[in-house]
Short mmCIF file of C-alpha atoms in Angstrom, two decimals:
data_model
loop_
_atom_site.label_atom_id
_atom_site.label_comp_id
_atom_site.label_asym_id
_atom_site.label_seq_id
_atom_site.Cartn_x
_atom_site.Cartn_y
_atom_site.Cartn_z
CA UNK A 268 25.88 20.02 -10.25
CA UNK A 269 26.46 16.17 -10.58
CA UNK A 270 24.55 14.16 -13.05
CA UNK A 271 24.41 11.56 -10.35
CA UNK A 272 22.09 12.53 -7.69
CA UNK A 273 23.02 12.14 -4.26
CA UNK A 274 20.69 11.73 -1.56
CA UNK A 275 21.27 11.32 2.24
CA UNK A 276 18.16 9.92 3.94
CA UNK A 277 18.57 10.32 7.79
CA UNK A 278 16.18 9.28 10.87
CA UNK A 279 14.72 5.85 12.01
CA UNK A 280 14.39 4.37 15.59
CA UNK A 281 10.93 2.40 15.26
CA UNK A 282 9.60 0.95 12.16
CA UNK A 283 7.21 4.04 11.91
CA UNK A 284 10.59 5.51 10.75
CA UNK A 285 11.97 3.55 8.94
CA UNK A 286 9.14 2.32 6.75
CA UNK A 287 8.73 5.78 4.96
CA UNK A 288 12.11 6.46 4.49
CA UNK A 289 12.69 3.71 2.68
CA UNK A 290 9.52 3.74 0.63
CA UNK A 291 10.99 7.59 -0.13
CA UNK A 292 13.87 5.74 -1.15
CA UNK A 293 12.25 3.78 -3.57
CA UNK A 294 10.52 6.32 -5.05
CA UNK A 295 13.47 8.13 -5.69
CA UNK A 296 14.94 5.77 -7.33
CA UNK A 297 11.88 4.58 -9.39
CA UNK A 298 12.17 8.30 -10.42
CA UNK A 299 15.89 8.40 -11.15
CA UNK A 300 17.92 4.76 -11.18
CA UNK A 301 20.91 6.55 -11.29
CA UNK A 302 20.48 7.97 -7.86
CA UNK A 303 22.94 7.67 -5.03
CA UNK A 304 21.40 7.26 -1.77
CA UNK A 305 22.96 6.82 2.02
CA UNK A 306 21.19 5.99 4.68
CA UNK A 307 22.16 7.62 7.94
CA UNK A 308 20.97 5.97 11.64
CA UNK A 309 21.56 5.43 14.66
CA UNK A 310 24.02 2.39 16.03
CA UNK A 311 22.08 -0.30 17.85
CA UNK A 312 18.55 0.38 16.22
CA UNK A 313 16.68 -1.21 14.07
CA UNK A 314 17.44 0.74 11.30
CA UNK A 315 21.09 -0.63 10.93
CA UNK A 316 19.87 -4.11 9.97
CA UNK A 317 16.50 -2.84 7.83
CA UNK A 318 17.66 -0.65 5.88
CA UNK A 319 21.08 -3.07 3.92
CA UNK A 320 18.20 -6.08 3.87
CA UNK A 321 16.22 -3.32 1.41
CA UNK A 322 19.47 -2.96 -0.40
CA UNK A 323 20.91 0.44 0.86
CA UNK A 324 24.03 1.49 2.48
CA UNK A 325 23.65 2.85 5.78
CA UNK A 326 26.35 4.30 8.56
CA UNK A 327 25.84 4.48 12.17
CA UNK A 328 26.34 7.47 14.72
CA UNK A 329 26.85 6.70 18.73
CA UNK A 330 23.84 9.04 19.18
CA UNK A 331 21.04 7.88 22.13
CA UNK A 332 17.53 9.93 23.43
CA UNK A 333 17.72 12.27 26.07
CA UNK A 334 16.40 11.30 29.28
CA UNK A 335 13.81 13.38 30.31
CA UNK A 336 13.62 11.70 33.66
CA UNK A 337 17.32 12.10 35.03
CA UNK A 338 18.69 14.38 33.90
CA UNK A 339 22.46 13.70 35.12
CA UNK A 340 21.99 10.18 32.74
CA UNK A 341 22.10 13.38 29.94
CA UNK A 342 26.17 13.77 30.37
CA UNK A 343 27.09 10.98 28.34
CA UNK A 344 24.15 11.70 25.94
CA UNK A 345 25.49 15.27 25.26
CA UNK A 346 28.96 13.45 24.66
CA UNK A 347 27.21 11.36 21.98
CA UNK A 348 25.40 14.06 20.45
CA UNK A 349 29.18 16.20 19.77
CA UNK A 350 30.83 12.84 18.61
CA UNK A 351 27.78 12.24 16.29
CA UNK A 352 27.95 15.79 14.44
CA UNK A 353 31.47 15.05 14.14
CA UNK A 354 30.94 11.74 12.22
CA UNK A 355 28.14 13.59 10.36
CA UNK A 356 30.48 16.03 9.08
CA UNK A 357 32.77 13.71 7.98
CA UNK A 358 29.97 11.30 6.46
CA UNK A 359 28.98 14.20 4.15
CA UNK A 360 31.88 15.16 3.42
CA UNK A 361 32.91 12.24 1.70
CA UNK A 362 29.42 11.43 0.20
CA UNK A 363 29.10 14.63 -1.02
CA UNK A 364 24.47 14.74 -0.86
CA UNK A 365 23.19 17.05 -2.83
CA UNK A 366 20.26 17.18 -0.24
CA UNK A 367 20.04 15.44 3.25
CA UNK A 368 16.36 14.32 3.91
CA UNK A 369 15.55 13.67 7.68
CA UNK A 370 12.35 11.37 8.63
CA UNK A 371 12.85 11.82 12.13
CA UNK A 372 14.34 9.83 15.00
CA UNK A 373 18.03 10.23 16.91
CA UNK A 374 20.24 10.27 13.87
CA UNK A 375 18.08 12.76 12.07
CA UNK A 376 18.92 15.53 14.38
CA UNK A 377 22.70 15.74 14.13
CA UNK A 378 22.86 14.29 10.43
CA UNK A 379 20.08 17.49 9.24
CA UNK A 380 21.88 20.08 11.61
CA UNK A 381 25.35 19.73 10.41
CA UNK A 382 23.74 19.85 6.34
CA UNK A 383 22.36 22.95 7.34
CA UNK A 384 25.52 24.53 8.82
CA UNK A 385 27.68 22.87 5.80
CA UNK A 386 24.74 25.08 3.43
CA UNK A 387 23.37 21.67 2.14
CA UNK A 388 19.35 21.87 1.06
CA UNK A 389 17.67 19.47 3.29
CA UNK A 390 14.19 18.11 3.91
CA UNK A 391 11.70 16.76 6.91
CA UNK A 392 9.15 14.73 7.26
CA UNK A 393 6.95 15.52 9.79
CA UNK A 394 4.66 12.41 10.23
CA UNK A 395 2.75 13.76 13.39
CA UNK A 396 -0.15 16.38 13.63
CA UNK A 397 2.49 17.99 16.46
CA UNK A 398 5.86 18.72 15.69
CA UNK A 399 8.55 17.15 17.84
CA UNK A 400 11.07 19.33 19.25
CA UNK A 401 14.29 18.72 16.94
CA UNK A 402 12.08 19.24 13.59
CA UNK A 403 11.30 22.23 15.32
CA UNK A 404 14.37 23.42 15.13
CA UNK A 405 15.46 22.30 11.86
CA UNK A 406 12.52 23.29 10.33
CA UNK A 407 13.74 27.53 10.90
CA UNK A 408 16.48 26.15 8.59
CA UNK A 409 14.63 23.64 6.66
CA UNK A 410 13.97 24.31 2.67
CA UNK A 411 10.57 21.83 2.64
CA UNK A 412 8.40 20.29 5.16
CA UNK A 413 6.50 17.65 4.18
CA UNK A 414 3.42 17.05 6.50
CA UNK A 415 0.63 14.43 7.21
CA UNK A 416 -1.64 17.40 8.23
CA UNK A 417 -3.42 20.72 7.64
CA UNK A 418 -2.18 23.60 10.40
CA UNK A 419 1.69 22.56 10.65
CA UNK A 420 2.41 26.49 10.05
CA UNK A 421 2.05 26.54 13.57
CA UNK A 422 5.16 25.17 13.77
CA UNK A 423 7.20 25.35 11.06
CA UNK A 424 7.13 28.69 7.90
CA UNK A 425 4.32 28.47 6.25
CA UNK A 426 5.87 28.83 2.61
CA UNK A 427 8.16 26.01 2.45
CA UNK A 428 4.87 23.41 3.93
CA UNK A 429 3.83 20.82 1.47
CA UNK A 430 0.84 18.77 2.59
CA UNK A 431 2.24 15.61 1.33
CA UNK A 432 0.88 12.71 3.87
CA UNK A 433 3.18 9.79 5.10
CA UNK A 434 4.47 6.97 2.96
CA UNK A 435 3.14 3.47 3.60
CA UNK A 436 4.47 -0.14 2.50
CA UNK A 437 3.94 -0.01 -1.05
CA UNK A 438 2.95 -3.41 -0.68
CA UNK A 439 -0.40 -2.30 1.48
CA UNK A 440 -2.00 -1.07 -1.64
CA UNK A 441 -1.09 -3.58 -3.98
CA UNK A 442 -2.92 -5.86 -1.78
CA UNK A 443 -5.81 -8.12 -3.66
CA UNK A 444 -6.84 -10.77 -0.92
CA UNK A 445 -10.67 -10.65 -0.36
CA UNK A 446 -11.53 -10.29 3.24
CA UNK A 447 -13.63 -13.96 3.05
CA UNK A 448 -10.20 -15.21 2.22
CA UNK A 449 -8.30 -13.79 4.75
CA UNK A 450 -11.04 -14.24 7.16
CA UNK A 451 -11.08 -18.04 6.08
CA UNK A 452 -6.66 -18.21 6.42
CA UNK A 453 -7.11 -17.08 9.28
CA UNK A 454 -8.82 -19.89 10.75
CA UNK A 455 -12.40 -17.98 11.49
CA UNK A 456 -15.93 -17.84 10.48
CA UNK A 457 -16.47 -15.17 7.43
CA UNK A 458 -20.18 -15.01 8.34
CA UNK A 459 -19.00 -12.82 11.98
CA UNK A 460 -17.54 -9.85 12.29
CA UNK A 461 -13.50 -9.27 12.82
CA UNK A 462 -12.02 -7.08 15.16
CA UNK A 463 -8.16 -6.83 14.91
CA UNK A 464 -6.07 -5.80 18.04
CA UNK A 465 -2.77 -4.79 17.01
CA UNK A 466 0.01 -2.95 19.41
CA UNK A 467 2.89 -2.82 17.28
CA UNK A 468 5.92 -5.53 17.16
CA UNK A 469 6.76 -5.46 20.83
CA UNK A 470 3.00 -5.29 21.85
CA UNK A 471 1.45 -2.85 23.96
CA UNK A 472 0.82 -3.49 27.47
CA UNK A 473 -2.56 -1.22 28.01
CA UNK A 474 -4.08 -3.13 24.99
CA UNK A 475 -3.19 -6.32 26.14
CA UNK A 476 -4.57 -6.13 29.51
CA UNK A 477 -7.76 -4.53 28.51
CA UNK A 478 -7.66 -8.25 26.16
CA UNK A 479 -6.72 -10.14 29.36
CA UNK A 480 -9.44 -8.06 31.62
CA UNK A 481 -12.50 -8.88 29.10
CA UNK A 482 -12.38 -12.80 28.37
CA UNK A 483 -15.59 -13.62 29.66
CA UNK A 484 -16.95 -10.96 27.37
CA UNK A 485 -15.05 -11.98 24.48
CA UNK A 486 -16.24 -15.59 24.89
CA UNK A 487 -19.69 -14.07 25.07
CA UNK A 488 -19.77 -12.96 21.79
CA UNK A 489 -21.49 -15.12 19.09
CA UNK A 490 -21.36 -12.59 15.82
CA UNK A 491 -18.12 -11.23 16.77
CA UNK A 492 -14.42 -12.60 16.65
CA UNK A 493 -11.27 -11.34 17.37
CA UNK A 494 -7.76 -11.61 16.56
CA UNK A 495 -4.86 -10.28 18.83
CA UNK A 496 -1.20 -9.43 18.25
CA UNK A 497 0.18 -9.59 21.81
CA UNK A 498 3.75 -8.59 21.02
CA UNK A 499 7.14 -10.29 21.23
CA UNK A 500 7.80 -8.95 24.50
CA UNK A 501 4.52 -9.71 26.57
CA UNK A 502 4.11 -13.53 24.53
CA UNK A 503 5.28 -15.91 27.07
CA UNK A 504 3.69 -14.07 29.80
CA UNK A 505 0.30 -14.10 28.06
CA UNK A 506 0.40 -17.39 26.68
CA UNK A 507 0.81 -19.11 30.24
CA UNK A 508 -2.44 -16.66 31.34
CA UNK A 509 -4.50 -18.32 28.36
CA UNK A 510 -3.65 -21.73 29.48
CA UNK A 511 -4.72 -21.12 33.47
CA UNK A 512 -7.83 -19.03 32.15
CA UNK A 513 -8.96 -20.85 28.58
CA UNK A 514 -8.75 -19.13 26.12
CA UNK A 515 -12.53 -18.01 23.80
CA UNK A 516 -12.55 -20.27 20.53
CA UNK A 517 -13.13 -17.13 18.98
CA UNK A 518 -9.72 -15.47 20.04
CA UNK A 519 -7.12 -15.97 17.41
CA UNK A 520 -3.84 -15.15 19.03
CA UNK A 521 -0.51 -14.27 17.82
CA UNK A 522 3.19 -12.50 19.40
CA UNK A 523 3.86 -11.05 15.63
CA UNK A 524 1.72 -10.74 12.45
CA UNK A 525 4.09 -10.79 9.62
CA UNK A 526 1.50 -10.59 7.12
CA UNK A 527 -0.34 -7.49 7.81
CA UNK A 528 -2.14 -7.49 4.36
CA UNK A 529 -3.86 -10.45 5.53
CA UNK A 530 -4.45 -8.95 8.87
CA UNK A 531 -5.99 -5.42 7.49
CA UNK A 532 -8.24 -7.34 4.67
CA UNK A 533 -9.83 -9.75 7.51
CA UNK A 534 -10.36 -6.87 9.85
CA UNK A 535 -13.91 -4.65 10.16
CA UNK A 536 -12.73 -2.63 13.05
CA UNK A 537 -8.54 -2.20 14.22
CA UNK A 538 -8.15 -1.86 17.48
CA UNK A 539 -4.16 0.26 17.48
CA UNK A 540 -2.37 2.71 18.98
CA UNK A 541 -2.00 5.94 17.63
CA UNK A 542 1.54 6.21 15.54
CA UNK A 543 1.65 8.49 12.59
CA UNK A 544 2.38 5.58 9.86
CA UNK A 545 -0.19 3.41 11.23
CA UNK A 546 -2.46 5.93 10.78
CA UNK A 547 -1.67 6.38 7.40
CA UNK A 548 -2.42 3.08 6.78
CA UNK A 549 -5.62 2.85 8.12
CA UNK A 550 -6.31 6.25 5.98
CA UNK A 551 -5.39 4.56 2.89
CA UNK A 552 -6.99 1.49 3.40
CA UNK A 553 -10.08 2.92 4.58
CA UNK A 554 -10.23 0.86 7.73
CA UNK A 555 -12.67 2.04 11.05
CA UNK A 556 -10.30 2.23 13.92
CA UNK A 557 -10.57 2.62 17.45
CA UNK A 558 -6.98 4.81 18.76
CA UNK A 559 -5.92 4.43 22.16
CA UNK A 560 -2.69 6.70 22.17
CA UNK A 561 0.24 5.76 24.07
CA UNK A 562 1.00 8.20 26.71
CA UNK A 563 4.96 7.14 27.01
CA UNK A 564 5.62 9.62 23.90
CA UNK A 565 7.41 13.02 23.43
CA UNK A 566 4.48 15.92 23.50
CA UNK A 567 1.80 13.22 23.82
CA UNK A 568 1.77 13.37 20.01
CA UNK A 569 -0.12 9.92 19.51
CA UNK A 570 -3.04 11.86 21.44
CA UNK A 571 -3.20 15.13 19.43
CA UNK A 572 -2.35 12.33 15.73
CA UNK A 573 -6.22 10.61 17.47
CA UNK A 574 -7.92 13.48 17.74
CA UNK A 575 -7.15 15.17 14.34
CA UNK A 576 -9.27 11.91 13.02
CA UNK A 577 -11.73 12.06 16.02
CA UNK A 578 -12.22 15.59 14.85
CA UNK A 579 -13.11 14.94 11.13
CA UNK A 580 -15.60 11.88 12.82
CA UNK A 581 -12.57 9.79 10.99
CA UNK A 582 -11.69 7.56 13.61
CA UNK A 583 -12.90 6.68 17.62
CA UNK A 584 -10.82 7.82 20.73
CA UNK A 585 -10.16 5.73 24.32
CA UNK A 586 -8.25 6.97 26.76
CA UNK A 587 -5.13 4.91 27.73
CA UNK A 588 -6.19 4.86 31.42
CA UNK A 589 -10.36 4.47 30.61
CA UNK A 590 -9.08 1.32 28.12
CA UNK A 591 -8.79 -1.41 30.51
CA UNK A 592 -12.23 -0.71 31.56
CA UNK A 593 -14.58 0.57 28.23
CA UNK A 594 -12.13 -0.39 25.26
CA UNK A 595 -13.38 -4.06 24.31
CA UNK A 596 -17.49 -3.34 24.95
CA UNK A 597 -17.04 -0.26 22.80
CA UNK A 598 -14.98 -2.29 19.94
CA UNK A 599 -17.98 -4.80 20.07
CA UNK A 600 -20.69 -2.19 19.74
CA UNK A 601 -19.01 -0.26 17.33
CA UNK A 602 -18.37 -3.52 14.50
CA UNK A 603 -21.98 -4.45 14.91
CA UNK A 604 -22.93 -0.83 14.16
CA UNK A 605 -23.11 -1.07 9.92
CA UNK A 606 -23.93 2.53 9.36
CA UNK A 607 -20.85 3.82 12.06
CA UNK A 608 -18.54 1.31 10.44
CA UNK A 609 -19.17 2.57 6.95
CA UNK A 610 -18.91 6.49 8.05
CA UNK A 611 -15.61 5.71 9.88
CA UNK A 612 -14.41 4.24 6.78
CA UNK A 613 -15.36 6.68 4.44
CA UNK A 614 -14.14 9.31 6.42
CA UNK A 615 -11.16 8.34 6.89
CA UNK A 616 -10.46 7.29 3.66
CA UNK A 617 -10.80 11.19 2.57
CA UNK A 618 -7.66 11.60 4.77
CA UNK A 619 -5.83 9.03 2.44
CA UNK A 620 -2.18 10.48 0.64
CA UNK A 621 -1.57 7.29 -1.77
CA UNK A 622 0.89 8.86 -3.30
CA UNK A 623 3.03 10.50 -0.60
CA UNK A 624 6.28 8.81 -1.24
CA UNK A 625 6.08 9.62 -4.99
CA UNK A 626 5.57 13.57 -4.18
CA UNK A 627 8.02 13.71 -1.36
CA UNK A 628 10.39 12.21 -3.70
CA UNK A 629 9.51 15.15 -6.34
CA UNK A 630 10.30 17.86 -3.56
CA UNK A 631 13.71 15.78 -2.86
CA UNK A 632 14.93 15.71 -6.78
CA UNK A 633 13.37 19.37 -7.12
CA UNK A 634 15.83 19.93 -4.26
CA UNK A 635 18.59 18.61 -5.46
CA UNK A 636 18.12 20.17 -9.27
CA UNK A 637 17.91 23.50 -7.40
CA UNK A 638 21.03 23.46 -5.96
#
């Protein structure tokens, strides 16, 4: 074997992607500087421009998502998925991995299968409490799984499972801002109580309209104050509501929240959907949360990730379609309520994997010495 190691990390799509793999990254190379590591996505994501602003090289395949509701839209996808394992093949065959890591998403797929066929050790990452259908697959194949939760032998062999958790931004934990003073940056009063609504990058619709459908109530509240992400994509749209309708003094809102360290340290309850990396963050951070899983997902995974908290009493669970209607009054309830904040928090703070990057990077290396 090489003295250099050589690392292929595959997978992205979403930030929820992305995010671990290159925190895995990191550690890896924290753990050897020598290391070689390639980056392998899909063209047109986000991954493509992430991944060389965090200073790795990255190649693209023409791969896309099936369509699961027309079906004759699959013809060209099929196409793409043949082309991609071709590049694949050729990709490793120049870089030469000694293992080929996949963290899930469209490139993962083609990148993992073709390591497995060319007898290259490879790895997963299964964020979610339910496996998706490609790890699945790769995981008969698979030499370790590295899981966010207990019971994954129900998908994949038992003997190559290491409960490992997902990787968060480092930066997360390294976080020192008091909640008064990110309360007080914020713009709001540290004597009430915060509740954070957050729907990812792009926003989520149900969240926002069960925002839009409670203003009276929000403006009602005198101990309570809220601040809401809207998303990018629903801003505009939102923003010329607030005007017609006035929007509560204590409604802080904003399209993006670049500085979710702030965000996390002002909040007492998060109001989120349910994605595998943001609920490792919550787990490491210790923060009460109230999930409301999106239901536009493969195997309604975000709604069996909520209820493997809701089960250890480690987080609280609304319906998607019930949100509109319940999700604000029980937010309120539930921040005013010390002793159910402080058992959320503990709770799922127990679920907490600090150091998942760090021992995912140990099963990569211990790969690659094997080989």
């Amino acid at each position: 074997m090489s003295d250099v190691l050589r690392i292929i990390i595959s997978g992205g799509g979403t930030g929820g992607h992305i995010f671990p793999a290159l925190s895995i990254a990191d550690a890896i190379r924290a753990k050897r500087p020598d290391a070689k590591i390639l980056f392998v996505g899909a063209e047109g994501r986000m991954e493509m421009q992430r991944v060389p602003q965090a200073g790795y090289d990255i190649k693209g395949l023409p791969i896309a998502g099936f369509n699961r509701k027309n079906l004759f839209k699959n013809i060209a996808v099929v196409y793409k998925l043949f082309k991609s394992k071709r590049i694949a093949k050729e990709i490793i065959r120049e870089f030469q991995p000694q293992v080929a890591v996949g963290v899930g998403g469209y490139a993962s797929g083609p990148t993992l299968n073709v390591a497995q066929d060319m007898d290259i050790p490879t790895l997963l990452q299964e964020q979610n409490s339910y496996a998706g259908m490609t790890n699945k697959i790769l995981g008969k194949k698979a030499d370790c799984i590295c899981v966010a939760y207990e019971g994954m032998d129900v998908f994949f062999p038992a003997d190559r499972i290491v409960l490992t958790g997902n990787p968060i931004r480092k930066n997360l934990l390294d976080a020192t801002l008091s909640q008064e003073e990110a309360v007080r940056s914020l713009g709001l009063d540290p004597l009430k109580k915060t509740i954070l609504i957050v729907g990812g990058s792009l926003g989520a619709r149900t969240l926002n309209e069960s925002v839009l459908s409670n203003l009276s109530l929000i403006a009602q509240q005198t101990k309570v104050q809220f601040v809401w992400q809207t998303g990018k994509y629903y801003s505009t749209a939102i923003a010329e509501e607030l005007k017609q309708r006035k929007q509560p003094d204590n409604l802080v809102v904003m399209d993006f929240i670049s500085d979710m360290n702030m965000a996390y340290a002002a909040a007492d309850l998060v109001i989120s959907r349910a994605g595998a990396g943001s609920i490792s963050e919550f787990c490491a951070l210790g923060k009460p949360v109230v999930l409301v899983p999106s239901p536009n997902v493969a195997e309604d995974h975000q709604t069996k990730n909520a209820l493997a908290l809701v089960e250890k009493e480690a987080a609280l669970y609304v319906k998607d379609d019930e949100a509109r209607r319940t999700l604000l009054p029980i937010a309120i309830n539930t921040v005013q309520d010390k002793r159910l904040l402080y058992s959320l928090s503990q709770n799922i703070k127990t679920l907490a994997h600090p150091n998942a990057a760090s021992v995912i990077a140990d099963e990569v290396i211990r790969l690659a010495e094997q080989g």
